């Protein structure tokens, strides 16, 4: 156990954010600090001595599997909605707006998610999120049954947008579980194994991508949207029931925290600024979200132009096995001595792949590019989580994770909202014109989706340049040094 462990931290009354918050965090995480310095965790709130590390890991596995089922279900319905909307409307603006709205809702709600995670027991938060999502999915099913399909698909009428928002809100609230899951890693997993645990989280998320992409395509193609909603309701109910059976005795009561209300923006921002360079870390991990907005708006239209919907789901599932491979590699080998360096190297490689995987309209190139890209995604996510779990005290981790989710999620809607209409009205028509096709052919070859390929190429080049520049900044060196110092202190105190 180390000074970072909740069972060894002492209570503090810091509630004024700002300068006092910085002093508290410095006292908590400074190597070799005064043993009598105030701590941020109620010493009786978390007790990791109740069970062995192996027993705690089994509990973590149960929570992880349950969260995986919930993520699979919401992703299944979310993917199906995206496929259904595009196939029925053939409008990339609709898919761009729907995708952007999802990320925007996550950005707007993540601060609240983090605040609630800090204020309440982690399993209680998970159960609330699961119950709320179940209610919203039931409402979406009722609306689908009561509204004629032609009216539901009329983008000029409110019914489509109401139906979509009900599903989106249910899927967004389910993300509260992911914030809570990151804090359970801190509670249940030993410090030197947290990077590996975060890799397992990434591997499970990859499994969700595989299952949902296959099932969503088959479900929309063979069953239709109505039965897809019904399946989502049943799976959500089963996950909620299983969650009620799980127990986490280490969290005896809610740890003392300085979180206030239901939207502690001030406390969240202060908690991030209290740790030197933490805001820069969040900026680094946001790099891949900017290009992620481009993919959100255009990847499915590109794939659906190349493959039938049933086959596209299977193809994306094949590419998504890369997510599992990446998570498994982290689970086995960790992230190295400097997770931030691993993060930026992964972002550079992701930008390169994004620039070239549609440079020709070849199915094998597209699938290989998706696979390699998704191998790298867990490295970015796990690196950020590992650093936060090491340097941020548990009672503030929820708000820090929530702030990071809000900041990073806000990047994707910006690009999705901007690129969808630009691609629909200018780039795609230009690329399909005789003049445009002739001009793009030497660089991007020939095909019906050369306009989308041009967008991917430009976005990838921007991503590579931004990540390479980040290596040269003083902030990168400071954050790396802070993490290495905290990791060394954890080893010395164990």
Short mmCIF file of C-alpha atoms in Angstrom, two decimals:
data_model
loop_
_atom_site.label_atom_id
_atom_site.label_comp_id
_atom_site.label_asym_id
_atom_site.label_seq_id
_atom_site.Cartn_x
_atom_site.Cartn_y
_atom_site.Cartn_z
CA UNK A 1 0.00 0.00 0.00
CA UNK A 2 1.12 3.57 -0.63
CA UNK A 3 0.20 7.07 0.42
CA UNK A 4 -1.99 7.15 -2.68
CA UNK A 5 -4.12 4.36 -1.25
CA UNK A 6 -7.48 5.47 0.20
CA UNK A 7 -7.16 3.39 3.36
CA UNK A 8 -4.01 5.26 4.32
CA UNK A 9 -5.24 8.81 3.65
CA UNK A 10 -6.67 11.07 6.33
CA UNK A 11 -9.70 13.30 6.35
CA UNK A 12 -9.52 16.91 5.33
CA UNK A 13 -12.00 19.71 5.44
CA UNK A 14 -10.90 21.51 2.29
CA UNK A 15 -14.02 22.99 0.74
CA UNK A 16 -12.95 26.32 -0.68
CA UNK A 17 -11.24 25.09 -3.90
CA UNK A 18 -8.47 27.29 -5.29
CA UNK A 19 -5.37 27.81 -3.17
CA UNK A 20 -6.36 25.53 -0.31
CA UNK A 21 -7.07 22.78 -2.81
CA UNK A 22 -3.60 23.12 -4.30
CA UNK A 23 -2.04 22.93 -0.85
CA UNK A 24 -4.01 19.81 0.03
CA UNK A 25 -3.09 17.98 -3.15
CA UNK A 26 0.55 18.97 -2.84
CA UNK A 27 0.59 17.60 0.70
CA UNK A 28 -1.03 14.39 -0.46
CA UNK A 29 1.12 13.61 -3.46
CA UNK A 30 4.45 15.19 -2.65
CA UNK A 31 7.10 12.50 -2.23
CA UNK A 32 8.55 12.40 1.19
CA UNK A 33 5.98 14.85 2.52
CA UNK A 34 5.19 15.35 6.15
CA UNK A 35 3.45 12.35 7.56
CA UNK A 36 1.13 14.64 9.47
CA UNK A 37 0.07 16.62 6.42
CA UNK A 38 -3.70 16.75 5.92
CA UNK A 39 -5.13 14.01 3.74
CA UNK A 40 -8.12 14.13 1.45
CA UNK A 41 -9.79 10.82 2.25
CA UNK A 42 -11.79 9.74 5.28
CA UNK A 43 -9.63 6.95 6.76
CA UNK A 44 -12.72 4.92 7.61
CA UNK A 45 -14.40 5.25 4.25
CA UNK A 46 -12.27 2.77 2.31
CA UNK A 47 -10.50 -0.24 3.77
CA UNK A 48 -8.57 -2.42 1.33
CA UNK A 49 -7.45 -4.75 4.13
CA UNK A 50 -10.88 -6.40 4.28
CA UNK A 51 -10.02 -8.71 1.40
CA UNK A 52 -6.94 -9.87 -0.45
CA UNK A 53 -5.84 -8.29 -3.75
CA UNK A 54 -7.05 -11.41 -5.55
CA UNK A 55 -10.52 -11.11 -4.03
CA UNK A 56 -10.69 -7.42 -4.88
CA UNK A 57 -9.64 -8.18 -8.43
CA UNK A 58 -12.50 -10.68 -8.75
CA UNK A 59 -14.93 -7.99 -7.68
CA UNK A 60 -13.39 -5.60 -10.17
CA UNK A 61 -13.81 -8.26 -12.86
CA UNK A 62 -17.50 -8.60 -12.01
CA UNK A 63 -18.01 -4.83 -12.22
CA UNK A 64 -16.03 -4.70 -15.46
CA UNK A 65 -18.08 -7.46 -17.09
CA UNK A 66 -21.35 -5.84 -15.99
CA UNK A 67 -20.22 -2.49 -17.37
CA UNK A 68 -19.22 -4.24 -20.59
CA UNK A 69 -22.74 -5.63 -21.00
CA UNK A 70 -24.19 -2.16 -20.40
CA UNK A 71 -21.77 -0.56 -22.86
CA UNK A 72 -22.51 -3.24 -25.45
CA UNK A 73 -26.23 -2.63 -25.12
CA UNK A 74 -26.11 1.15 -25.41
CA UNK A 75 -23.57 0.95 -28.26
CA UNK A 76 -25.73 -1.66 -29.99
CA UNK A 77 -28.73 0.67 -29.96
CA UNK A 78 -26.60 3.72 -30.77
CA UNK A 79 -24.91 2.07 -33.77
CA UNK A 80 -28.26 0.77 -34.97
CA UNK A 81 -29.78 4.25 -34.78
CA UNK A 82 -26.90 5.69 -36.82
CA UNK A 83 -27.14 2.93 -39.46
CA UNK A 84 -30.93 3.23 -39.62
CA UNK A 85 -30.90 7.01 -40.00
CA UNK A 86 -28.36 7.00 -42.82
CA UNK A 87 -29.96 4.11 -44.71
CA UNK A 88 -33.40 5.70 -44.52
CA UNK A 89 -32.30 9.27 -45.31
CA UNK A 90 -28.91 8.94 -47.12
CA UNK A 91 -28.02 12.20 -45.41
CA UNK A 92 -24.62 12.62 -43.74
CA UNK A 93 -25.89 15.77 -42.02
CA UNK A 94 -28.34 13.62 -40.06
CA UNK A 95 -25.64 11.18 -38.95
CA UNK A 96 -23.27 14.06 -38.20
CA UNK A 97 -25.83 15.88 -36.08
CA UNK A 98 -26.86 12.71 -34.24
CA UNK A 99 -23.22 11.78 -33.56
CA UNK A 100 -22.30 15.31 -32.58
CA UNK A 101 -25.32 15.61 -30.29
CA UNK A 102 -24.26 12.43 -28.47
CA UNK A 103 -20.78 13.76 -27.77
CA UNK A 104 -22.11 17.21 -26.91
CA UNK A 105 -24.49 15.75 -24.33
CA UNK A 106 -21.60 13.82 -22.80
CA UNK A 107 -19.55 17.01 -22.66
CA UNK A 108 -22.36 18.94 -20.97
CA UNK A 109 -23.18 16.24 -18.42
CA UNK A 110 -19.75 14.85 -17.50
CA UNK A 111 -19.06 17.44 -14.78
CA UNK A 112 -22.26 16.35 -13.06
CA UNK A 113 -21.31 12.70 -13.50
CA UNK A 114 -17.96 13.30 -11.82
CA UNK A 115 -19.56 15.30 -9.00
CA UNK A 116 -22.03 12.51 -8.22
CA UNK A 117 -19.29 9.88 -8.36
CA UNK A 118 -17.33 11.81 -5.71
CA UNK A 119 -20.40 12.40 -3.51
CA UNK A 120 -21.94 8.92 -3.53
CA UNK A 121 -20.84 5.32 -3.32
CA UNK A 122 -19.60 4.00 -6.61
CA UNK A 123 -22.03 1.06 -6.88
CA UNK A 124 -24.93 3.36 -6.01
CA UNK A 125 -23.97 5.63 -8.90
CA UNK A 126 -23.73 2.66 -11.25
CA UNK A 127 -27.15 1.35 -10.21
CA UNK A 128 -28.78 4.74 -10.69
CA UNK A 129 -27.28 5.08 -14.18
CA UNK A 130 -28.41 1.58 -15.16
CA UNK A 131 -31.97 2.19 -13.93
CA UNK A 132 -32.24 5.54 -15.69
CA UNK A 133 -31.00 4.10 -18.98
CA UNK A 134 -33.54 1.28 -18.74
CA UNK A 135 -36.39 3.79 -18.32
CA UNK A 136 -35.27 5.84 -21.33
CA UNK A 137 -34.96 2.79 -23.58
CA UNK A 138 -38.45 1.66 -22.58
CA UNK A 139 -39.76 5.13 -23.51
CA UNK A 140 -38.03 4.97 -26.90
CA UNK A 141 -39.67 1.61 -27.58
CA UNK A 142 -43.10 2.97 -26.69
CA UNK A 143 -42.59 5.96 -29.00
CA UNK A 144 -41.49 3.74 -31.88
CA UNK A 145 -44.63 1.64 -31.51
CA UNK A 146 -46.96 4.64 -31.33
CA UNK A 147 -45.45 6.78 -34.12
CA UNK A 148 -45.80 5.81 -37.81
CA UNK A 149 -42.38 5.23 -39.39
CA UNK A 150 -42.76 7.86 -42.16
CA UNK A 151 -43.46 10.55 -39.55
CA UNK A 152 -40.62 9.28 -37.36
CA UNK A 153 -38.14 9.63 -40.25
CA UNK A 154 -39.27 13.10 -41.31
CA UNK A 155 -36.36 15.31 -40.27
CA UNK A 156 -38.55 18.40 -40.52
CA UNK A 157 -40.89 17.09 -37.82
CA UNK A 158 -40.13 16.90 -34.07
CA UNK A 159 -40.81 13.16 -33.73
CA UNK A 160 -37.49 12.04 -35.18
CA UNK A 161 -35.55 14.38 -32.93
CA UNK A 162 -37.54 13.43 -29.82
CA UNK A 163 -37.04 9.73 -30.52
CA UNK A 164 -33.34 10.27 -31.11
CA UNK A 165 -32.89 12.39 -27.99
CA UNK A 166 -34.57 9.80 -25.77
CA UNK A 167 -32.11 7.16 -26.94
CA UNK A 168 -29.18 9.56 -26.72
CA UNK A 169 -30.00 10.66 -23.17
CA UNK A 170 -30.27 7.04 -22.04
CA UNK A 171 -26.94 6.21 -23.68
CA UNK A 172 -25.26 9.33 -22.26
CA UNK A 173 -26.33 8.67 -18.67
CA UNK A 174 -24.95 5.15 -18.98
CA UNK A 175 -21.53 6.81 -19.36
CA UNK A 176 -21.72 7.77 -15.68
CA UNK A 177 -20.82 4.13 -15.04
CA UNK A 178 -17.54 4.58 -16.90
CA UNK A 179 -16.53 7.48 -14.64
CA UNK A 180 -17.35 5.36 -11.58
CA UNK A 181 -15.46 2.40 -13.08
CA UNK A 182 -12.24 4.42 -13.27
CA UNK A 183 -12.48 5.20 -9.54
CA UNK A 184 -13.12 1.55 -8.67
CA UNK A 185 -9.74 0.78 -10.22
CA UNK A 186 -8.19 3.08 -7.61
CA UNK A 187 -10.15 1.42 -4.79
CA UNK A 188 -9.75 -2.23 -5.78
CA UNK A 189 -6.45 -2.51 -7.69
CA UNK A 190 -2.92 -2.18 -6.33
CA UNK A 191 -1.04 0.91 -7.63
CA UNK A 192 1.55 -1.04 -9.62
CA UNK A 193 -1.20 -2.96 -11.47
CA UNK A 194 -3.53 -0.09 -12.38
CA UNK A 195 -2.09 0.44 -15.87
CA UNK A 196 -2.74 -3.25 -16.56
CA UNK A 197 -6.29 -2.95 -15.20
CA UNK A 198 -6.89 0.07 -17.41
CA UNK A 199 -5.71 -2.03 -20.34
CA UNK A 200 -8.35 -4.63 -19.47
CA UNK A 201 -10.94 -1.86 -19.47
CA UNK A 202 -9.83 -0.96 -22.99
CA UNK A 203 -9.97 -4.60 -24.05
CA UNK A 204 -13.55 -4.92 -22.82
CA UNK A 205 -14.49 -1.74 -24.65
CA UNK A 206 -13.04 -3.27 -27.80
CA UNK A 207 -15.22 -6.32 -27.30
CA UNK A 208 -18.20 -3.99 -27.10
CA UNK A 209 -17.25 -2.47 -30.44
CA UNK A 210 -17.01 -5.89 -32.07
CA UNK A 211 -20.26 -7.27 -30.72
CA UNK A 212 -22.29 -4.13 -31.31
CA UNK A 213 -21.05 -3.45 -34.84
CA UNK A 214 -21.98 -6.98 -35.90
CA UNK A 215 -25.28 -7.09 -34.05
CA UNK A 216 -26.33 -3.57 -35.01
CA UNK A 217 -25.82 -4.15 -38.71
CA UNK A 218 -27.57 -7.51 -38.65
CA UNK A 219 -30.33 -6.20 -36.40
CA UNK A 220 -31.17 -3.21 -38.59
CA UNK A 221 -30.85 -5.24 -41.79
CA UNK A 222 -32.81 -8.30 -40.68
CA UNK A 223 -35.02 -7.29 -37.75
CA UNK A 224 -35.63 -3.60 -38.18
CA UNK A 225 -35.35 -0.76 -35.69
CA UNK A 226 -38.36 -1.79 -33.60
CA UNK A 227 -36.98 -5.17 -32.61
CA UNK A 228 -33.57 -3.60 -32.10
CA UNK A 229 -35.02 -1.33 -29.41
CA UNK A 230 -36.77 -4.33 -27.82
CA UNK A 231 -33.49 -6.28 -27.61
CA UNK A 232 -31.78 -3.27 -26.03
CA UNK A 233 -34.49 -3.02 -23.35
CA UNK A 234 -34.12 -6.70 -22.40
CA UNK A 235 -30.31 -6.57 -22.18
CA UNK A 236 -30.38 -3.37 -20.14
CA UNK A 237 -32.82 -4.94 -17.69
CA UNK A 238 -30.61 -8.01 -17.28
CA UNK A 239 -27.50 -5.88 -16.65
CA UNK A 240 -29.38 -3.81 -14.07
CA UNK A 241 -30.54 -6.95 -12.25
CA UNK A 242 -27.01 -8.36 -12.15
CA UNK A 243 -25.62 -5.07 -10.86
CA UNK A 244 -27.91 -5.32 -7.84
CA UNK A 245 -26.13 -8.54 -6.82
CA UNK A 246 -22.62 -7.05 -6.76
CA UNK A 247 -20.94 -5.87 -3.54
CA UNK A 248 -17.84 -3.77 -2.86
CA UNK A 249 -17.20 -3.95 0.91
CA UNK A 250 -13.98 -1.92 0.66
CA UNK A 251 -16.05 1.25 0.26
CA UNK A 252 -17.48 1.31 3.77
CA UNK A 253 -19.03 4.75 3.34
CA UNK A 254 -18.67 7.73 1.06
CA UNK A 255 -15.24 9.32 1.48
CA UNK A 256 -15.07 12.90 2.74
CA UNK A 257 -15.02 15.20 -0.27
CA UNK A 258 -15.19 18.88 -1.08
CA UNK A 259 -17.69 18.30 -3.92
CA UNK A 260 -20.77 20.52 -3.78
CA UNK A 261 -24.20 20.33 -5.41
CA UNK A 262 -24.84 18.41 -8.60
CA UNK A 263 -22.57 20.37 -10.93
CA UNK A 264 -19.33 21.28 -9.15
CA UNK A 265 -17.59 23.01 -12.04
CA UNK A 266 -15.47 25.17 -9.77
CA UNK A 267 -14.30 22.20 -7.73
CA UNK A 268 -13.65 20.14 -10.86
CA UNK A 269 -11.56 22.87 -12.45
CA UNK A 270 -9.68 23.51 -9.21
CA UNK A 271 -8.97 19.78 -8.78
CA UNK A 272 -7.46 19.66 -12.28
CA UNK A 273 -5.36 22.79 -11.77
CA UNK A 274 -4.18 21.58 -8.36
CA UNK A 275 -1.95 18.96 -9.97
CA UNK A 276 0.85 20.48 -12.02
CA UNK A 277 0.43 19.79 -15.71
CA UNK A 278 -2.80 17.79 -15.37
CA UNK A 279 -4.72 20.18 -17.61
CA UNK A 280 -2.00 19.75 -20.22
CA UNK A 281 -2.43 15.97 -19.99
CA UNK A 282 -6.12 16.39 -20.76
CA UNK A 283 -5.19 18.59 -23.72
CA UNK A 284 -2.81 15.91 -24.99
CA UNK A 285 -5.46 13.19 -24.80
CA UNK A 286 -7.92 15.50 -26.58
CA UNK A 287 -5.83 15.44 -29.76
CA UNK A 288 -7.36 12.20 -30.98
CA UNK A 289 -10.88 13.48 -30.25
CA UNK A 290 -10.59 16.25 -32.83
CA UNK A 291 -10.06 13.75 -35.61
CA UNK A 292 -12.58 11.49 -33.87
CA UNK A 293 -15.29 14.00 -34.74
CA UNK A 294 -14.42 13.61 -38.43
CA UNK A 295 -14.67 9.84 -38.15
CA UNK A 296 -17.93 10.11 -36.18
CA UNK A 297 -19.56 12.03 -39.00
CA UNK A 298 -18.09 10.22 -42.01
CA UNK A 299 -16.77 6.74 -41.19
CA UNK A 300 -20.14 4.98 -41.31
CA UNK A 301 -21.22 6.71 -44.55
CA UNK A 302 -17.88 5.70 -46.11
CA UNK A 303 -18.30 2.09 -45.00
CA UNK A 304 -21.97 1.92 -46.00
CA UNK A 305 -21.10 3.15 -49.51
CA UNK A 306 -18.56 0.32 -49.78
CA UNK A 307 -20.49 -2.53 -48.08
CA UNK A 308 -24.13 -3.59 -47.50
CA UNK A 309 -25.28 -2.73 -43.98
CA UNK A 310 -25.16 -6.36 -42.78
CA UNK A 311 -21.64 -6.82 -44.13
CA UNK A 312 -20.46 -3.40 -42.92
CA UNK A 313 -21.31 -4.37 -39.34
CA UNK A 314 -19.21 -7.54 -39.69
CA UNK A 315 -16.37 -5.65 -41.38
CA UNK A 316 -16.26 -3.05 -38.62
CA UNK A 317 -16.31 -5.86 -36.07
CA UNK A 318 -13.25 -7.39 -37.73
CA UNK A 319 -11.46 -4.07 -37.57
CA UNK A 320 -12.51 -3.61 -33.97
CA UNK A 321 -10.60 -6.71 -32.86
CA UNK A 322 -7.68 -4.27 -32.82
CA UNK A 323 -9.24 -2.67 -29.75
CA UNK A 324 -9.00 -5.99 -27.91
CA UNK A 325 -5.41 -6.55 -29.03
CA UNK A 326 -4.39 -3.09 -27.82
CA UNK A 327 -6.07 -3.55 -24.45
CA UNK A 328 -4.56 -7.01 -24.06
CA UNK A 329 -1.08 -5.67 -24.79
CA UNK A 330 -1.47 -3.05 -22.08
CA UNK A 331 -2.92 -5.64 -19.68
CA UNK A 332 0.16 -7.80 -20.24
CA UNK A 333 2.99 -5.28 -20.53
CA UNK A 334 1.64 -2.01 -19.11
CA UNK A 335 2.49 1.41 -20.58
CA UNK A 336 6.18 1.74 -19.81
CA UNK A 337 7.86 4.15 -17.43
CA UNK A 338 6.27 7.25 -19.01
CA UNK A 339 2.58 6.78 -19.99
CA UNK A 340 2.43 10.31 -21.44
CA UNK A 341 5.14 9.49 -23.97
CA UNK A 342 3.21 6.35 -24.93
CA UNK A 343 0.08 8.48 -25.35
CA UNK A 344 1.67 10.95 -27.76
CA UNK A 345 3.38 8.25 -29.81
CA UNK A 346 0.01 6.54 -30.18
CA UNK A 347 -1.59 9.81 -31.32
CA UNK A 348 1.11 10.31 -33.96
CA UNK A 349 0.51 6.81 -35.31
CA UNK A 350 -3.27 7.30 -35.25
CA UNK A 351 -2.97 10.49 -37.28
CA UNK A 352 -0.81 8.76 -39.88
CA UNK A 353 -3.30 5.90 -40.18
CA UNK A 354 -6.21 8.30 -40.46
CA UNK A 355 -4.47 10.06 -43.32
CA UNK A 356 -3.73 6.97 -45.42
CA UNK A 357 -6.36 4.30 -44.74
CA UNK A 358 -8.73 5.72 -47.38
CA UNK A 359 -6.09 6.97 -49.80
CA UNK A 360 -7.48 4.36 -52.21
CA UNK A 361 -11.01 2.93 -52.21
CA UNK A 362 -9.82 -0.55 -51.34
CA UNK A 363 -11.80 -2.57 -48.81
CA UNK A 364 -8.72 -4.31 -47.37
CA UNK A 365 -6.97 -0.98 -46.80
CA UNK A 366 -9.98 0.47 -45.01
CA UNK A 367 -10.37 -2.55 -42.73
CA UNK A 368 -6.63 -2.77 -41.99
CA UNK A 369 -6.54 0.93 -41.17
CA UNK A 370 -9.48 0.65 -38.79
CA UNK A 371 -7.85 -2.36 -37.10
CA UNK A 372 -4.50 -0.63 -36.56
CA UNK A 373 -6.16 2.62 -35.46
CA UNK A 374 -8.20 0.79 -32.82
CA UNK A 375 -5.12 -1.06 -31.57
CA UNK A 376 -3.80 2.36 -30.54
CA UNK A 377 -6.93 3.86 -28.97
CA UNK A 378 -6.60 1.94 -25.64
CA UNK A 379 -3.06 3.28 -25.23
CA UNK A 380 -4.34 6.86 -25.29
CA UNK A 381 -7.18 6.20 -22.86
CA UNK A 382 -5.25 3.96 -20.47
CA UNK A 383 -2.31 6.38 -20.30
CA UNK A 384 -4.53 9.25 -19.21
CA UNK A 385 -6.38 7.12 -16.64
CA UNK A 386 -3.16 5.74 -15.18
CA UNK A 387 -1.67 9.19 -14.63
CA UNK A 388 -4.85 10.54 -13.02
CA UNK A 389 -5.18 7.53 -10.73
CA UNK A 390 -1.58 8.03 -9.61
CA UNK A 391 -1.55 11.77 -8.91
CA UNK A 392 -5.16 12.70 -8.00
CA UNK A 393 -6.62 11.79 -4.57
CA UNK A 394 -9.64 9.47 -4.68
CA UNK A 395 -12.26 11.98 -3.37
CA UNK A 396 -11.55 14.20 -6.38
CA UNK A 397 -10.98 11.58 -9.05
CA UNK A 398 -14.63 11.51 -10.11
CA UNK A 399 -14.64 15.22 -10.91
CA UNK A 400 -11.26 15.03 -12.63
CA UNK A 401 -12.39 12.11 -14.78
CA UNK A 402 -15.67 13.90 -15.43
CA UNK A 403 -13.88 17.13 -16.38
CA UNK A 404 -11.58 15.20 -18.71
CA UNK A 405 -14.56 13.46 -20.32
CA UNK A 406 -16.36 16.79 -20.75
CA UNK A 407 -13.36 18.55 -22.25
CA UNK A 408 -12.39 15.71 -24.56
CA UNK A 409 -15.96 14.96 -25.64
CA UNK A 410 -16.54 18.60 -26.58
CA UNK A 411 -13.84 18.34 -29.26
CA UNK A 412 -15.62 15.72 -31.35
CA UNK A 413 -18.97 17.55 -31.76
CA UNK A 414 -17.16 20.66 -32.97
CA UNK A 415 -15.56 18.81 -35.84
CA UNK A 416 -18.64 16.62 -36.46
CA UNK A 417 -21.01 19.59 -36.71
CA UNK A 418 -18.57 21.49 -38.94
CA UNK A 419 -17.46 18.71 -41.25
CA UNK A 420 -20.84 17.05 -41.96
CA UNK A 421 -22.43 19.98 -43.85
CA UNK A 422 -19.12 20.94 -45.47
CA UNK A 423 -18.70 17.38 -46.75
CA UNK A 424 -22.35 17.05 -47.79
CA UNK A 425 -22.67 20.31 -49.72
CA UNK A 426 -19.16 21.04 -51.02
CA UNK A 427 -16.47 18.38 -50.71
CA UNK A 428 -18.46 15.30 -51.77
CA UNK A 429 -20.15 17.01 -54.77
CA UNK A 430 -16.77 18.42 -55.82
CA UNK A 431 -15.06 15.02 -55.59
CA UNK A 432 -17.85 13.39 -57.63
CA UNK A 433 -17.78 16.01 -60.36
CA UNK A 434 -15.74 15.28 -63.47
CA UNK A 435 -13.29 18.08 -62.73
CA UNK A 436 -12.88 17.23 -59.07
CA UNK A 437 -12.47 13.50 -59.69
CA UNK A 438 -9.75 14.20 -62.25
CA UNK A 439 -7.87 16.51 -59.87
CA UNK A 440 -8.06 14.10 -56.92
CA UNK A 441 -7.27 10.91 -58.87
CA UNK A 442 -3.44 11.21 -58.70
CA UNK A 443 -3.53 11.55 -54.93
CA UNK A 444 -6.61 9.60 -53.86
CA UNK A 445 -7.42 7.37 -56.81
CA UNK A 446 -10.94 6.88 -58.13
CA UNK A 447 -14.18 5.96 -56.39
CA UNK A 448 -17.48 7.28 -55.10
CA UNK A 449 -16.14 8.35 -51.69
CA UNK A 450 -13.04 10.36 -52.66
CA UNK A 451 -14.49 13.44 -50.98
CA UNK A 452 -14.61 11.69 -47.61
CA UNK A 453 -11.10 10.35 -48.23
CA UNK A 454 -9.86 13.92 -48.75
CA UNK A 455 -11.33 14.97 -45.40
CA UNK A 456 -9.66 12.01 -43.64
CA UNK A 457 -6.30 12.84 -45.25
CA UNK A 458 -6.32 16.46 -44.10
CA UNK A 459 -7.51 15.57 -40.59
CA UNK A 460 -4.78 12.95 -40.19
CA UNK A 461 -2.02 15.36 -41.22
CA UNK A 462 -3.26 17.90 -38.67
CA UNK A 463 -3.29 15.21 -35.96
CA UNK A 464 0.31 14.16 -36.63
CA UNK A 465 1.58 17.73 -36.62
CA UNK A 466 -0.18 18.58 -33.34
CA UNK A 467 1.18 15.52 -31.52
CA UNK A 468 4.75 16.05 -32.74
CA UNK A 469 4.65 19.67 -31.60
CA UNK A 470 3.45 18.53 -28.17
CA UNK A 471 6.69 16.59 -27.67
CA UNK A 472 8.60 19.85 -27.88
CA UNK A 473 6.65 21.74 -25.21
CA UNK A 474 7.96 22.40 -21.67
CA UNK A 475 4.60 21.19 -20.35
CA UNK A 476 5.26 17.70 -21.73
CA UNK A 477 8.54 17.54 -19.81
CA UNK A 478 6.92 18.80 -16.60
CA UNK A 479 4.04 16.34 -16.72
CA UNK A 480 6.40 13.46 -17.45
CA UNK A 481 8.64 14.45 -14.54
CA UNK A 482 5.65 14.77 -12.17
CA UNK A 483 4.39 11.30 -13.01
CA UNK A 484 7.81 9.70 -12.67
CA UNK A 485 8.30 11.39 -9.29
CA UNK A 486 4.90 10.21 -8.04
CA UNK A 487 5.53 6.67 -9.30
CA UNK A 488 8.90 6.59 -7.56
CA UNK A 489 7.31 7.79 -4.31
CA UNK A 490 4.68 5.06 -4.56
CA UNK A 491 7.38 2.41 -4.90
CA UNK A 492 9.36 3.81 -1.97
CA UNK A 493 6.27 3.94 0.27
CA UNK A 494 5.03 0.45 -0.59
#
